[in-house]
Coordinates of C-alpha atoms in Angstrom, one line a residue:
X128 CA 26.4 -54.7 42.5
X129 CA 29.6 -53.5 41.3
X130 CA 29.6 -55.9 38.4
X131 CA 26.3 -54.4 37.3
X132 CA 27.6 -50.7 37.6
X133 CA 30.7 -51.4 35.8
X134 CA 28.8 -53.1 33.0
X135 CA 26.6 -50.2 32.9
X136 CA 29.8 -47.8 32.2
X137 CA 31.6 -50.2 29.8
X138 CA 27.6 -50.2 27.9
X139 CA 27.8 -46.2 27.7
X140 CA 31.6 -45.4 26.4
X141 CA 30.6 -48.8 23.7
X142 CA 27.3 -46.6 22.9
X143 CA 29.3 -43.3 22.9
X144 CA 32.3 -44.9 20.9
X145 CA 30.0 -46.1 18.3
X146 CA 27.9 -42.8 17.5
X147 CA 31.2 -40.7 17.7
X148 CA 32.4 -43.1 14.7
X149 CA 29.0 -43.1 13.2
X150 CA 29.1 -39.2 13.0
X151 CA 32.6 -38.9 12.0
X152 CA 32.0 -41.7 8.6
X153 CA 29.0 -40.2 8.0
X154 CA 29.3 -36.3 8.6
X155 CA 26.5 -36.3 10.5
X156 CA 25.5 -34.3 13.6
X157 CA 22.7 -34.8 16.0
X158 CA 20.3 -32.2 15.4
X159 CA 19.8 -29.8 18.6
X160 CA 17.2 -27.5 17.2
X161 CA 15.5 -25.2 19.7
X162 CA 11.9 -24.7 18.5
X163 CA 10.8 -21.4 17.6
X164 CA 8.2 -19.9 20.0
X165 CA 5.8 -18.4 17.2
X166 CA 3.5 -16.1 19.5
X167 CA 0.2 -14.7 18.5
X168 CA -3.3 -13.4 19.9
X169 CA -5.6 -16.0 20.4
X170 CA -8.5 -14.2 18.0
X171 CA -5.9 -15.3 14.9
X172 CA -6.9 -19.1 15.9
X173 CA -4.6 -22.1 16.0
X174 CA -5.5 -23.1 12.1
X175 CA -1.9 -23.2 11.3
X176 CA -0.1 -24.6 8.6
X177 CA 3.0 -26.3 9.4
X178 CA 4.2 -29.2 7.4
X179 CA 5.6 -32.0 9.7
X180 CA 8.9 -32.4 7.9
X181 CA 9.5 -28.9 8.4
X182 CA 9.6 -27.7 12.2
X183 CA 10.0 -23.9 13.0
X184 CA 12.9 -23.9 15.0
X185 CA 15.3 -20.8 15.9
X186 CA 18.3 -22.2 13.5
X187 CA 15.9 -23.1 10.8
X188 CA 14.4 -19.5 11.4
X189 CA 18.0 -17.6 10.9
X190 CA 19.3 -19.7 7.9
X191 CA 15.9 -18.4 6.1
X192 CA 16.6 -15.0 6.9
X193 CA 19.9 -15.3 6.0
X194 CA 18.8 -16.6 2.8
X195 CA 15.7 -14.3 2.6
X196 CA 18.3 -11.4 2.1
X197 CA 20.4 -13.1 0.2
X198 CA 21.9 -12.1 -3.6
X199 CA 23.6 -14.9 -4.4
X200 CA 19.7 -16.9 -4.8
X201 CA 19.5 -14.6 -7.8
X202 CA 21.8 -15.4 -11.0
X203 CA 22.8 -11.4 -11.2
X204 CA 23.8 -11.4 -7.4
X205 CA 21.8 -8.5 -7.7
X206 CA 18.2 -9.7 -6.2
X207 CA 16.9 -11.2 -3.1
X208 CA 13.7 -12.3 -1.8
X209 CA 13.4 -9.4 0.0
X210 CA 13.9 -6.8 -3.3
X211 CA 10.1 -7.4 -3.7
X212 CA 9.5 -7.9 0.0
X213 CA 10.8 -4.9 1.7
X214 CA 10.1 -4.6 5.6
X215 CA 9.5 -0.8 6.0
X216 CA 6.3 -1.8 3.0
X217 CA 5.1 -4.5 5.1
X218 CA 6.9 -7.0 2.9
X219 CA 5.8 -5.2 -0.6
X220 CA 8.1 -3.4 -2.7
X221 CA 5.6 -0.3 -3.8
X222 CA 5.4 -1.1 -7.0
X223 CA 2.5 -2.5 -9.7
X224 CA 4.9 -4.5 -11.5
X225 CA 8.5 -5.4 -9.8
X226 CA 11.3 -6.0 -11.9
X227 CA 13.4 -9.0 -11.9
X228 CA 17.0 -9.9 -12.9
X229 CA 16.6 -9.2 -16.8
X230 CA 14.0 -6.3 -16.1
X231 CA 11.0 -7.2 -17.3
X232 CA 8.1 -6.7 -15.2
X233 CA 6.2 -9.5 -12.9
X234 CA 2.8 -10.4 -14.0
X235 CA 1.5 -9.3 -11.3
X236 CA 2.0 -7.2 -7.7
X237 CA 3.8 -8.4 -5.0
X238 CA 2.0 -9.6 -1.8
X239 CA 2.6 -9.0 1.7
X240 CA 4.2 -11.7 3.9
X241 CA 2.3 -10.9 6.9
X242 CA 0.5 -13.6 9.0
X243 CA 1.4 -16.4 6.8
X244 CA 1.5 -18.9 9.3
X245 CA -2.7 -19.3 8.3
X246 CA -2.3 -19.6 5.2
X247 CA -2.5 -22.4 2.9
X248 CA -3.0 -21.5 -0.8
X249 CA 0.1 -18.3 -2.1
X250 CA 0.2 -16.2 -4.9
X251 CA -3.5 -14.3 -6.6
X252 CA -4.0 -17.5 -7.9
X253 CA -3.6 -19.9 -5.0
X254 CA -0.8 -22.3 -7.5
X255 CA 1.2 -22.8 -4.4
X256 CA 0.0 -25.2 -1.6
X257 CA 2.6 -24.2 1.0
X258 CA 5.2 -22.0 2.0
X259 CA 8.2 -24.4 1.1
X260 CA 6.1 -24.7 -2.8
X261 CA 5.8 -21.2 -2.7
X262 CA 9.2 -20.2 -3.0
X263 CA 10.6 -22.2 -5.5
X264 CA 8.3 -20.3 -8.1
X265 CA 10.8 -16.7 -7.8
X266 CA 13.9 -18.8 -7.6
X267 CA 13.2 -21.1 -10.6
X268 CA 11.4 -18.0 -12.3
X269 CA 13.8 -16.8 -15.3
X270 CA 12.3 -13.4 -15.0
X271 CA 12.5 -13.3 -11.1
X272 CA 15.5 -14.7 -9.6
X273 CA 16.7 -15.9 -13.2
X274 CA 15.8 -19.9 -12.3
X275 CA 18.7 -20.1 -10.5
X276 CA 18.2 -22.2 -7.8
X277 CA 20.6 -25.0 -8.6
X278 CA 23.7 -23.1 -9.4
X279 CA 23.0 -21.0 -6.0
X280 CA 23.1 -24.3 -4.1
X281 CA 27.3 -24.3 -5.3
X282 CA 27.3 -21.0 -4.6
X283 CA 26.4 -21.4 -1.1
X284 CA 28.3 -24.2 -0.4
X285 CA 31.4 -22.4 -1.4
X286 CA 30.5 -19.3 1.1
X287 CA 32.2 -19.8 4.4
X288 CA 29.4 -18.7 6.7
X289 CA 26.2 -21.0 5.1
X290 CA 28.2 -25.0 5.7
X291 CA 27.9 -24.5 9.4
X292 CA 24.5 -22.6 9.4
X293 CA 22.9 -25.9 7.1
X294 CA 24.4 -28.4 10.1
X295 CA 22.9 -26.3 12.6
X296 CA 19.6 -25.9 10.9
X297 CA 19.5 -29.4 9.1
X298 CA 22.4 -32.1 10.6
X299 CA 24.8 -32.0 8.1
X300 CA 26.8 -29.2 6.1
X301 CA 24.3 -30.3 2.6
X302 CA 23.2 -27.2 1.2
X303 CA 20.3 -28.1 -1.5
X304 CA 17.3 -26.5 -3.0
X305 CA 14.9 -28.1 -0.8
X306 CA 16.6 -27.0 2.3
X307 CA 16.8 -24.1 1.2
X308 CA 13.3 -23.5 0.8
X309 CA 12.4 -25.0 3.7
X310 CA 14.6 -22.6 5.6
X311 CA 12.8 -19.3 4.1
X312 CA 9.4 -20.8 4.6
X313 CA 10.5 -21.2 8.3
X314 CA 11.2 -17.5 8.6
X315 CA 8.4 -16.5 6.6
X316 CA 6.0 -18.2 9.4
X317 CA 7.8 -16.0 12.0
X318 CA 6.4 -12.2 10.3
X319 CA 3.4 -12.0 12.2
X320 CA 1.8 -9.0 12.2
X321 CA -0.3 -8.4 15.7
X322 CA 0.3 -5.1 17.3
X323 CA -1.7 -2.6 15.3
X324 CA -3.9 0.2 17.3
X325 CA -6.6 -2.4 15.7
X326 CA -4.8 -5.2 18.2
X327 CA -4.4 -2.8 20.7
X328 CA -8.6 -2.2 20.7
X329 CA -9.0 -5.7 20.8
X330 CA -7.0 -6.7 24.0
X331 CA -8.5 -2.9 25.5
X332 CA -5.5 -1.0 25.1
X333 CA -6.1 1.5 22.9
X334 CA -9.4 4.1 22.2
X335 CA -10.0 4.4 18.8
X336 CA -11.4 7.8 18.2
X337 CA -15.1 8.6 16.6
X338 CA -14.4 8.7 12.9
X339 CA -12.3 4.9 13.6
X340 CA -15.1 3.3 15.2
X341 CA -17.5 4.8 12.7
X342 CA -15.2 3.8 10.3
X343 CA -15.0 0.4 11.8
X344 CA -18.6 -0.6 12.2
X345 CA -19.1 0.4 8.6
X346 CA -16.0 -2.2 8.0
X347 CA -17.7 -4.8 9.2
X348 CA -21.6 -4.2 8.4
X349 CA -23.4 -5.0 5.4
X350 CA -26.1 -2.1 3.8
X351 CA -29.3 -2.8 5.0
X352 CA -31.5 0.1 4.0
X353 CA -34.6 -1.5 5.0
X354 CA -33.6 -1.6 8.7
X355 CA -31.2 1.7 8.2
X356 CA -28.1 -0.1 9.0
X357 CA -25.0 1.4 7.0
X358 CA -22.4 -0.8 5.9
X359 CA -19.6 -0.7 3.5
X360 CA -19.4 -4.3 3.0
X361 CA -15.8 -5.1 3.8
X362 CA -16.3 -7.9 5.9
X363 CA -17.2 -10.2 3.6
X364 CA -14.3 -11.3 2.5
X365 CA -11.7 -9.4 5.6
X366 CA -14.4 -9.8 8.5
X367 CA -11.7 -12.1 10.5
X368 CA -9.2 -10.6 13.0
X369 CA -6.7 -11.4 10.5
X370 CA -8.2 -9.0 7.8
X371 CA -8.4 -11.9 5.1
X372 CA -10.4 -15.0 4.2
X373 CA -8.9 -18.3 2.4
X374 CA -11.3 -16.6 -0.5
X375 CA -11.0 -16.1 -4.6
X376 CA -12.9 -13.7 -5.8
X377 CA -13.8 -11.6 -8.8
X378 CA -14.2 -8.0 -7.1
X379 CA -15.8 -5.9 -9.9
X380 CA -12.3 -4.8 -11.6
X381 CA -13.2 -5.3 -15.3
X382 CA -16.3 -6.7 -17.3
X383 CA -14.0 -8.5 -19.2
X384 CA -10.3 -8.5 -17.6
X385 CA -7.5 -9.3 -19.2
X386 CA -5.6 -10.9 -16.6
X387 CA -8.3 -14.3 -16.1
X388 CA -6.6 -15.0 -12.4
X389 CA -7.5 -18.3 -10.9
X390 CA -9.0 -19.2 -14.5
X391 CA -5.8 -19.3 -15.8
X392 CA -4.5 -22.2 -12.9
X393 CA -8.0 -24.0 -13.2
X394 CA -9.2 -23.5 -16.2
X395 CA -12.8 -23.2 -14.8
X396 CA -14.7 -20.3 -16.5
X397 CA -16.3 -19.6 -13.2
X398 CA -13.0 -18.3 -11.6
X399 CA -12.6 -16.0 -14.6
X400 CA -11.6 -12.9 -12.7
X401 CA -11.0 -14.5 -9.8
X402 CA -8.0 -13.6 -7.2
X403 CA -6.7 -14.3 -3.5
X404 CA -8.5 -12.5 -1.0
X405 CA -5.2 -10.2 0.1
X406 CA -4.9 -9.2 3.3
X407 CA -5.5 -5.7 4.9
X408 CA -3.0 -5.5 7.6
X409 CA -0.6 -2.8 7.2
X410 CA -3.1 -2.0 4.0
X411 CA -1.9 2.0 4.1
X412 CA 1.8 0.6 3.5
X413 CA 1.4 -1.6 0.9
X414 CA 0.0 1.1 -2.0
X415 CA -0.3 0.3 -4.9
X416 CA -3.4 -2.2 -4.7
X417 CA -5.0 -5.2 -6.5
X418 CA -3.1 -8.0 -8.7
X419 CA -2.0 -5.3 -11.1
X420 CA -1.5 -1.9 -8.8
X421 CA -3.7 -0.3 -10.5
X422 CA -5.1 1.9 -7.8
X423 CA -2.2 4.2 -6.1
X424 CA -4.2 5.3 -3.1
X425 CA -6.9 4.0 -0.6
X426 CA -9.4 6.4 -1.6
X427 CA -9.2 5.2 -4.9
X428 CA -9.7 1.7 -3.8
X429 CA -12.9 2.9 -1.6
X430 CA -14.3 4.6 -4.5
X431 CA -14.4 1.4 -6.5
X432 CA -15.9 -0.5 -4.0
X433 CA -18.0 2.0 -3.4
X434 CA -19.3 3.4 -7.1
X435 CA -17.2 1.6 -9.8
X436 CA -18.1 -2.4 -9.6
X437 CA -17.9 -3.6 -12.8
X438 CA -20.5 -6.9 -13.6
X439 CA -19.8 -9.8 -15.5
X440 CA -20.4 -13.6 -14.8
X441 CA -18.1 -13.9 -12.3
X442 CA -18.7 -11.1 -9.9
X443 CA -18.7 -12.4 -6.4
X444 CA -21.8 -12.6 -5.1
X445 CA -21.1 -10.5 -2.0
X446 CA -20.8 -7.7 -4.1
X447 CA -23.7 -7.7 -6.1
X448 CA -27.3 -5.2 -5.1
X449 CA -25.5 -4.1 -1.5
X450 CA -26.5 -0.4 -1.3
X451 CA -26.9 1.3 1.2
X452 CA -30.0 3.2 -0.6
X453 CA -32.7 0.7 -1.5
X454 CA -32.8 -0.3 -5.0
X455 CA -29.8 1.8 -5.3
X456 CA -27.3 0.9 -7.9
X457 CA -24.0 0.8 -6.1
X458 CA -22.7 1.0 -2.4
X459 CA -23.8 4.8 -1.6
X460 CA -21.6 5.4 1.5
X461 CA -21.3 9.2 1.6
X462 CA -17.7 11.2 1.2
X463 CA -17.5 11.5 5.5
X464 CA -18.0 7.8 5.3
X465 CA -15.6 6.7 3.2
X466 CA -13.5 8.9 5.0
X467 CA -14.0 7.2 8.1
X468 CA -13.9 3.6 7.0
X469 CA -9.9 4.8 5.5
X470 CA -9.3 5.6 9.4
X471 CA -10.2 2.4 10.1
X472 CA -8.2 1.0 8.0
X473 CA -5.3 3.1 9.0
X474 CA -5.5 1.6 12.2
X475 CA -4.1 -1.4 10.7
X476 CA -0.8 -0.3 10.4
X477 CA 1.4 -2.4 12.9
X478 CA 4.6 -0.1 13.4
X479 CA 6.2 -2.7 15.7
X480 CA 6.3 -5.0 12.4
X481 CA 7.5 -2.9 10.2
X482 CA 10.8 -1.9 12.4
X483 CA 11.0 -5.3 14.7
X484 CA 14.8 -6.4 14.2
X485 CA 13.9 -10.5 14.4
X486 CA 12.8 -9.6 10.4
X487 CA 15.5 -7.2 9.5
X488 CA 18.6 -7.7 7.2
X489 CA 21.1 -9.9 9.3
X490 CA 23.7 -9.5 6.3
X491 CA 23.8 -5.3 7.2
X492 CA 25.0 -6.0 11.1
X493 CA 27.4 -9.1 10.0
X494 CA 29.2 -6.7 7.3
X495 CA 29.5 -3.9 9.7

C-alpha cells in the first residue's frame, strides 16, 4: 500500500519534471484562457459565428483591444482600427469617405461593428468570410493602414507590454499577423449592441410613445392598399431583432451606379448595384448613410425610400410596386409618417454601447 503511494508520487514529480523542462526548451506555456461570457437576448438567436481555432476568451478579448486601438498597426503610427471605428459613432467615424495613412479617401463608408458575432460575410461586398479575413484587408491596405502588417508584427514584439499579453492570449510570447488578427476579431465579437429603448420594449421595460409604435408598425409592415394596411417597407430586409438580414441588395440608388458593389467581387451582372444589407442599430449615430455617404440625414434616407427609387435591372425585388396608394408609383407614406417611422428608428440608439468601458480605449487609462 505504501509502495503504491510512493510510486504514485515518484510518477507525479517525473510528470512535473518533464513538462517544467518541456516548457523551459520550448518557451511554451500552458494556455489558461478563461472563456469570454458573450451575453445576448435570446431574440438575436444562437446563429453565431465562431471559428473553432479561434475561442473568445477574456485574454484573447484584451490583446484585440489593445491592438484595436493601436497606432503602431498603421505604417505612420498615426492610425488605428478604431480611427474609422470610433465608439461614441457606434463604431463609424462620420464620414462618407475616411482617410487613410497617405490621405486618400476609402472607397467606400465605414460600417458599424455592432452585433457581429452573426455575421458571416464583411464589407458592402461580402469579400470577407469572417472576422479574422476581415481584418487583414485595412492592415495590408496601402491606403488604409499602409499594408503594414508585417513590419508591425517587429514592432510589437519590441514593445514591452504586447510579449506577455501574446503568451497570455496565445501560449507563447510569438507575436504574428495571424494572431494578431485573431485577437481583434475576438474583441470585435464582444460589441454587442442589445440595450436600446427598442430592447427595452421587447423584454417589457420600456413604453414607447404613439408616434414610436406608429412609427414601428409602419417599420415592419408592407403597403397593402387593397386591405388599407400602411407600411413603409423596412422590414424586408431589417425585419429581424437584429435590424439586418445576411442580404445584398440593389436599393434604388442609381439607374446606372458607378460603384457596381458585389458585381465587382462576383462578376455576376445580376449583383450590379448590389450591397450588404447594413445594420440599423444605433442608425441615428452612424450619419452619413449608404456605401458612399451620400445621404447626411435620416430624413433624407426616408425620402428616398420613400419617393426617389431609382429602377434598373437589378433593383431588389422588395422594392419594386409597394405603395401604399394602389397603382401608385412610389411608397406614399405621408410627412407625419415618415416622421414617425424616424422615431422608431431613433429608438435604436443603444447609449449603454456607445459609453460601455469593456469597448473603450485601454491605451488612455494605461498612459494615465
Amino acid at each position: 500500500m505504501h509502495i503504491t503511494s510512493y510510486h504514485k508520487k515518484i510518477t507525479l514529480l517525473f510528470v512535473l519534471a518533464a513538462a517544467a523542462l518541456f516548457m523551459a526548451v520550448t518557451d511554451i506555456e500552458p494556455v489558461y484562457t478563461d472563456p469570454y461570457n458573450l451575453e445576448y437576448p435570446d431574440y438575436f438567436g444562437n446563429r453565431i459565428s465562431i471559428p473553432e481555432d479561434n475561442a473568445t476568451t477574456k485574454q484573447g478579448v484584451f490583446l484585440g483591444r489593445m491592438l484595436f486601438y493601436e497606432t503602431k498597426l498603421s505604417s505612420s503610427k498615426t492610425i488605428s482600427c478604431a480611427s474609422c471605428h470610433q465608439q461614441k459613432l457606434a463604431f463609424t467615424d462620420g464620414k462618407a469617405f475616411s482617410a487613410g495613412v497617405n490621405g486618400i479617401p476609402t472607397k467606400r463608408s465605414s460600417m458599424s461593428l455592432a452585433n457581429l458575432l452573426w455575421v458571416r460575410n464583411f464589407f458592402w461586398d461580402g469579400r470577407a468570410k469572417g472576422l479574422e479575413d476581415q481584418a487583414k484587408f485595412p492592415l495590408n491596405d496601402p491606403h488604409e493602414m499602409g499594408s503594414y502588417l508585417n513590419e508591425a508584427v517587429k514592432e510589437l514584439q519590441k514593445a514591452k507590454e504586447y510579449p506577455p499579453l501574446f503568451r497570455q492570449a496565445f501560449g507563447t510570447a510569438e507575436i504574428t499577423a495571424d494572431r494578431i488578427t485573431k485577437a481583434i476579431a475576438q474583441f470585435e465579437r464582444t460589441l454587442i449592441s442589445a440595450n436600446s429603448n427598442y430592447d427595452k420594449y421587447l423584454k417589457g421595460e420600456y413604453k414607447p410613445s404613439k408616434q414610436e409604435l406608429n412609427g414601428m408598425e409602419l417599420f415592419m409592415n408592407s403597403p397593402q392598399p387593397e386591405k388599407k394596411i400602411r407600411g413603409a417597407n423596412c422590414a424586408q430586409c431589417h425585419g429581424t431583432p437584429k435590424m439586418y438580414m445576411e442580404l445584398f441588395h440593389n436599393n434604388g440608388l442609381d439607374t446606372e451606379p458607378k460603384d457596381i458593389g458585389r458585381e465587382e467581387l462576383t462578376g455576376m451582372p445580376n449583383d450590379r448595384g448590389r450591397f450588404r444589407v447594413a445594420t440599423l442599430r444605433n442608425i441615428a449615430l452612424t450619419a452619413p448613410y449608404m456605401h458612399d455617404g451620400r445621404f447626411k440625414t435620416l430624413e433624407e434616407v426616408v425620402d428616398h425610400y420613400n419617393e426617389h427609387i431609382n429602377s434598373s435591372k437589378t433593383l431588389s425585388i422588395s422594392l419594386k410596386d409597394r405603395s401604399n396608394v394602389i397603382n401608385g408609383k412610389n411608397l406614399g407614406l405621408t410627412a407625419s409618417e415618415k416622421l414617425d417611422v424616424i422615431s422608431f428608428l431613433k429608438m435604436l440608439t443603444d447609449s449603454t454601447f456607445i459609453n460601455d468601458p469593456k469597448f473603450s480605449d485601454p491605451h488612455l487609462k494605461r498612459n494615465n
